[in-house]
N, CA, C and O atoms as a DFTB+ gen file, in Angstrom:
328 C
 N C O
     1  1       0.925      -1.566      -0.505
     2  2      -0.131      -0.079       0.024
     3  2       0.431       1.571       0.168
     4  3      -0.037       2.671      -0.127
     5  1       2.097       0.918       0.986
     6  2       3.017       2.273       1.135
     7  2       3.134       2.851      -0.876
     8  3       2.735       3.824      -1.516
     9  1       3.915       1.564      -1.199
    10  2       4.261       2.130      -2.266
    11  2       3.484       2.235      -3.760
    12  3       4.000       2.441      -4.858
    13  1       2.135       2.032      -3.437
    14  2       1.496       2.949      -4.693
    15  2       1.686       4.087      -3.689
    16  3       2.652       4.839      -3.813
    17  1       0.899       4.223      -2.809
    18  2       1.121       5.947      -2.363
    19  2       1.613       6.323      -2.254
    20  3       1.235       7.329      -1.654
    21  1       3.194       6.319      -2.545
    22  2       4.040       6.876      -2.253
    23  2       4.564       7.359      -3.981
    24  3       5.189       8.346      -4.368
    25  1       4.134       6.475      -4.544
    26  2       4.585       6.756      -6.385
    27  2       3.692       7.085      -7.273
    28  3       3.887       7.657      -8.345
    29  1       2.373       6.598      -6.667
    30  2       1.196       7.189      -6.932
    31  2       1.011       6.690      -8.489
    32  3       0.865       7.185      -9.607
    33  1       1.082       5.762      -8.039
    34  2       0.766       4.270      -9.449
    35  2      -0.759       3.381      -8.800
    36  3      -1.547       3.759      -7.932
    37  1      -0.755       2.406      -9.425
    38  2      -1.394       1.035      -8.898
    39  2      -0.595      -0.452      -8.604
    40  3       0.281      -0.863      -9.364
    41  1      -0.835      -0.855      -7.938
    42  2       0.163      -1.600      -8.011
    43  2      -0.769      -3.378      -7.210
    44  3      -1.548      -3.625      -6.289
    45  1       0.204      -4.420      -8.636
    46  2      -0.414      -5.650      -8.167
    47  2       0.542      -6.795      -6.972
    48  3       1.689      -6.878      -6.531
    49  1      -0.003      -7.101      -6.918
    50  2       0.580      -7.964      -6.007
    51  2       0.701      -9.448      -5.254
    52  3       0.089      -9.667      -4.209
    53  1       1.609     -10.505      -5.931
    54  2       1.288     -12.073      -6.345
    55  2       1.690     -12.301      -4.999
    56  3       2.799     -11.862      -4.696
    57  1       1.063     -12.864      -4.168
    58  2       2.085     -13.581      -2.778
    59  2       1.136     -14.949      -2.973
    60  3       0.083     -15.087      -3.596
    61  1       1.931     -15.913      -2.187
    62  2       2.887     -17.468      -2.661
    63  2       1.283     -17.580      -2.111
    64  3       0.730     -16.485      -2.010
    65  1       0.454     -18.786      -1.736
    66  2      -0.299     -19.700      -1.145
    67  2      -0.461     -21.304      -0.661
    68  3      -0.311     -22.136      -1.556
    69  1      -0.676     -21.661       0.323
    70  2      -0.274     -23.341       0.112
    71  2       1.143     -23.762       1.276
    72  3       1.532     -23.150       2.271
    73  1       1.714     -25.200       0.571
    74  2       2.774     -25.749       0.717
    75  2       3.321     -26.116       0.293
    76  3       2.882     -27.027      -0.409
    77  1       4.751     -25.864       0.230
    78  2       5.453     -26.965      -0.993
    79  2       6.950     -26.874      -0.501
    80  3       7.704     -25.911      -0.646
    81  1       7.176     -27.872       0.008
    82  2       8.850     -28.228       0.428
    83  2       8.140     -28.211       1.860
    84  3       7.118     -28.661       2.376
    85  1       9.181     -27.489       2.191
    86  2       9.125     -26.425       3.952
    87  2       8.602     -24.923       3.310
    88  3       8.412     -24.141       4.241
    89  1       8.440     -24.572       2.552
    90  2       8.174     -23.612       2.306
    91  2       6.365     -23.492       2.324
    92  3       5.543     -24.275       1.847
    93  1       6.126     -22.012       3.173
    94  2       4.738     -22.283       3.792
    95  2       3.914     -20.386       2.923
    96  3       4.317     -19.253       3.185
    97  1       3.095     -20.659       2.229
    98  2       2.560     -19.229       2.131
    99  2       1.469     -18.992       1.851
   100  3       0.695     -19.436       1.002
   101  1       1.365     -17.720       3.153
   102  2       0.162     -17.096       3.918
   103  2      -0.894     -16.703       2.654
   104  3      -2.025     -17.020       3.021
   105  1      -0.918     -16.107       1.259
   106  2      -1.273     -15.819       0.713
   107  2      -2.398     -13.845       0.585
   108  3      -1.797     -12.778       0.469
   109  1      -3.256     -13.904       0.624
   110  2      -3.734     -12.805       0.384
   111  2      -3.331     -11.369      -0.290
   112  3      -3.495     -10.197       0.051
   113  1      -2.751     -11.993      -1.362
   114  2      -1.978     -11.785      -3.018
   115  2      -3.390      -9.755      -3.063
   116  3      -4.537      -9.671      -2.624
   117  1      -2.801      -8.968      -3.541
   118  2      -3.381      -7.758      -3.488
   119  2      -3.709      -6.901      -4.792
   120  3      -3.182      -7.051      -5.895
   121  1      -4.608      -6.046      -4.468
   122  2      -4.798      -4.988      -6.151
   123  2      -4.653      -3.343      -5.635
   124  3      -5.792      -2.954      -5.378
   125  1      -3.914      -2.541      -5.460
   126  2      -3.996      -1.176      -4.359
   127  2      -3.463      -0.306      -5.786
   128  3      -2.555      -0.262      -6.616
   129  1      -5.307       0.605      -5.214
   130  2      -4.311       1.535      -5.588
   131  2      -3.998       3.176      -5.789
   132  3      -3.896       3.544      -4.619
   133  1      -3.804       4.286      -6.577
   134  2      -2.984       4.829      -5.703
   135  2      -2.856       6.180      -4.882
   136  3      -2.137       7.179      -4.887
   137  1      -4.261       5.527      -3.959
   138  2      -4.144       6.199      -2.902
   139  2      -3.543       5.609      -1.777
   140  3      -3.157       6.055      -0.696
   141  1      -3.563       4.189      -2.438
   142  2      -3.295       3.659      -0.973
   143  2      -3.988       2.580      -0.348
   144  3      -3.513       1.715       0.389
   145  1      -5.623       2.791      -0.874
   146  2      -6.217       1.744      -0.696
   147  2      -6.535       0.431      -1.618
   148  3      -6.645       0.405      -2.844
   149  1      -6.673      -0.835      -0.535
   150  2      -6.447      -2.175      -1.763
   151  2      -7.949      -2.393      -1.974
   152  3      -8.966      -2.526      -1.293
   153  1      -7.613      -2.366      -3.140
   154  2      -8.880      -2.398      -4.228
   155  2      -8.979      -3.536      -4.497
   156  3      -9.247      -3.700      -5.688
   157  1      -8.866      -4.623      -3.806
   158  2      -8.914      -6.234      -4.162
   159  2      -8.514      -6.900      -3.238
   160  3      -7.471      -6.381      -2.841
   161  1      -8.854      -8.107      -2.440
   162  2      -7.500      -8.870      -2.220
   163  2      -7.741     -10.385      -1.816
   164  3      -8.366     -10.467      -0.759
   165  1      -7.522     -11.184      -2.188
   166  2      -7.668     -12.332      -2.084
   167  2      -7.229     -12.794      -0.608
   168  3      -7.305     -13.980      -0.284
   169  1      -8.464     -15.099      -0.227
   170  2      -7.860     -15.198       0.294
   171  2      -6.836     -16.184       0.932
   172  3      -5.698     -16.004       0.498
   173  1      -6.924     -16.947       1.636
   174  2      -5.359     -17.749       1.507
   175  2      -5.489     -18.620       1.007
   176  3      -4.731     -19.455       1.500
   177  1      -6.272     -19.176      -0.082
   178  2      -6.850     -19.953      -1.501
   179  2      -6.171     -19.841      -2.269
   180  3      -5.837     -18.693      -1.977
   181  1      -5.326     -20.174      -3.514
   182  2      -5.848     -20.115      -4.841
   183  2      -6.832     -19.048      -5.452
   184  3      -8.049     -18.959      -5.288
   185  1      -6.043     -18.312      -6.151
   186  2      -7.846     -17.558      -6.150
   187  2      -6.584     -16.366      -7.499
   188  3      -5.401     -16.040      -7.401
   189  1      -7.885     -16.014      -8.826
   190  2      -7.472     -14.840      -9.839
   191  2      -8.312     -13.630      -9.362
   192  3      -9.525     -13.694      -9.165
   193  1      -7.834     -12.933      -9.257
   194  2      -7.844     -11.560      -8.585
   195  2      -8.397     -10.439      -9.279
   196  3      -7.456      -9.696      -9.559
   197  1      -9.351     -10.021      -9.640
   198  2      -8.925      -8.458     -10.544
   199  2      -9.828      -7.393      -9.854
   200  3     -10.609      -7.678      -8.945
   201  1      -9.630      -5.960     -10.436
   202  2     -10.114      -4.388     -10.018
   203  2     -10.093      -3.878     -11.304
   204  3      -8.997      -3.906     -11.863
   205  1     -11.031      -3.419     -11.912
   206  2     -11.492      -1.847     -12.433
   207  2     -10.389      -0.823     -12.033
   208  3     -10.145      -0.492     -10.873
   209  1      -9.615      -0.265     -13.393
   210  2      -8.545       0.663     -13.305
   211  2      -8.803       1.844     -13.479
   212  3      -8.710       2.072     -14.685
   213  1      -9.049       2.630     -12.988
   214  2      -9.550       4.755     -13.152
   215  2      -8.421       4.841     -13.952
   216  3      -8.518       3.770     -14.552
   217  1      -7.313       5.425     -14.424
   218  2      -6.239       6.352     -14.812
   219  2      -6.432       6.753     -14.748
   220  3      -5.419       7.280     -14.290
   221  1      -7.739       8.168     -14.704
   222  2      -8.068       9.099     -14.247
   223  2      -7.768       9.239     -12.799
   224  3      -7.083      10.135     -12.305
   225  1      -8.264       8.407     -12.260
   226  2      -7.609       8.410     -11.045
   227  2      -7.037       9.001     -10.767
   228  3      -7.550       9.955     -10.183
   229  1      -5.098       9.014     -10.942
   230  2      -4.173       9.200     -10.657
   231  2      -4.471      10.176     -10.688
   232  3      -5.027      10.656      -9.700
   233  1      -4.158      11.239     -12.279
   234  2      -4.162      13.168     -12.828
   235  2      -5.226      13.107     -11.770
   236  3      -5.260      14.218     -11.241
   237  1      -6.341      12.093     -11.084
   238  2      -7.077      13.670     -10.089
   239  2      -6.577      13.130      -8.717
   240  3      -6.752      13.780      -7.686
   241  1      -5.796      11.626      -8.738
   242  2      -5.199      12.270      -7.262
   243  2      -3.603      13.339      -6.746
   244  3      -3.246      14.064      -5.818
   245  1      -3.023      12.759      -8.177
   246  2      -1.544      14.130      -7.628
   247  2      -1.947      15.773      -7.853
   248  3      -1.325      16.801      -8.123
   249  1      -3.365      15.396      -7.578
   250  2      -3.408      17.004      -7.724
   251  2      -3.166      17.354      -5.854
   252  3      -2.518      18.270      -5.347
   253  1      -4.124      16.004      -5.022
   254  2      -3.710      16.592      -3.529
   255  2      -3.240      15.619      -3.110
   256  3      -3.651      14.950      -2.163
   257  1      -1.913      15.352      -4.070
   258  2      -0.424      14.533      -3.526
   259  2       0.745      15.170      -4.468
   260  3       1.360      14.890      -5.497
   261  1       0.654      16.452      -3.241
   262  2       1.745      17.662      -3.653
   263  2       3.450      17.256      -3.092
   264  3       4.460      17.905      -3.363
   265  1       3.352      15.783      -2.110
   266  2       5.340      15.877      -2.027
   267  2       6.016      16.001      -2.960
   268  3       7.045      16.642      -2.743
   269  1       5.849      15.588      -4.119
   270  2       6.034      15.680      -5.420
   271  2       6.902      17.224      -4.916
   272  3       7.964      17.491      -4.352
   273  1       6.009      17.812      -5.364
   274  2       6.572      19.116      -5.791
   275  2       7.331      19.864      -4.640
   276  3       7.387      21.091      -4.558
   277  1       8.131      18.647      -3.422
   278  2       8.465      19.394      -2.657
   279  2      10.117      18.479      -3.252
   280  3      10.781      19.453      -3.607
   281  1      10.684      17.686      -3.415
   282  2      11.150      17.482      -4.352
   283  2      12.675      18.320      -3.970
   284  3      12.213      19.422      -4.267
   285  1      13.584      18.526      -3.703
   286  2      15.442      19.246      -4.334
   287  2      15.849      18.737      -5.272
   288  3      17.074      18.755      -5.152
   289  1      15.549      18.213      -6.290
   290  2      16.207      17.915      -7.810
   291  2      17.364      18.863      -7.102
   292  3      18.085      18.269      -6.300
   293  1      17.609      20.207      -7.299
   294  2      18.464      20.947      -7.145
   295  2      19.866      19.722      -6.066
   296  3      20.782      20.152      -5.364
   297  1      19.643      18.773      -6.233
   298  2      20.360      18.396      -4.714
   299  2      21.199      17.322      -5.568
   300  3      22.423      17.198      -5.627
   301  1      20.177      16.567      -6.225
   302  2      20.383      15.163      -6.866
   303  2      21.730      15.477      -7.619
   304  3      21.597      14.367      -8.135
   305  1      22.916      15.953      -8.174
   306  2      23.768      16.345      -8.552
   307  2      24.944      16.484      -7.727
   308  3      26.090      16.535      -8.171
   309  1      24.580      16.551      -6.365
   310  2      25.381      16.825      -5.146
   311  2      26.031      15.243      -4.164
   312  3      27.128      14.982      -3.670
   313  1      24.877      14.576      -4.227
   314  2      24.537      13.874      -3.524
   315  2      25.657      12.315      -4.394
   316  3      26.370      11.495      -3.815
   317  1      25.384      12.450      -5.800
   318  2      25.680      11.248      -6.635
   319  2      27.206      12.045      -6.674
   320  3      28.289      11.470      -6.781
   321  1      26.991      13.509      -6.560
   322  2      28.848      13.882      -7.070
   323  2      29.791      13.586      -5.902
   324  3      30.221      14.492      -5.189
   325  1      30.174      12.006      -5.680
   326  2      30.874      12.006      -4.457
   327  2      32.006      11.130      -4.859
   328  3      32.893      10.857      -4.050
């Protein structure tokens, strides 16, 4: 949810479920919107999940998520020049 929110993108995360050898998967794959809100989530069973993606939402949300304008890009070169 955090990666979707801070990057203003939709994120789909597939998680392993069931057991294989000594590995145990907890499931709960998710699709998250750019506001960090879970649009759909699977349970612990094997599932295919879908969610409607409204690309216009990204443009609308970016009006409110103004932290990207606060970046100090003028410092990037100094940080990389060592």
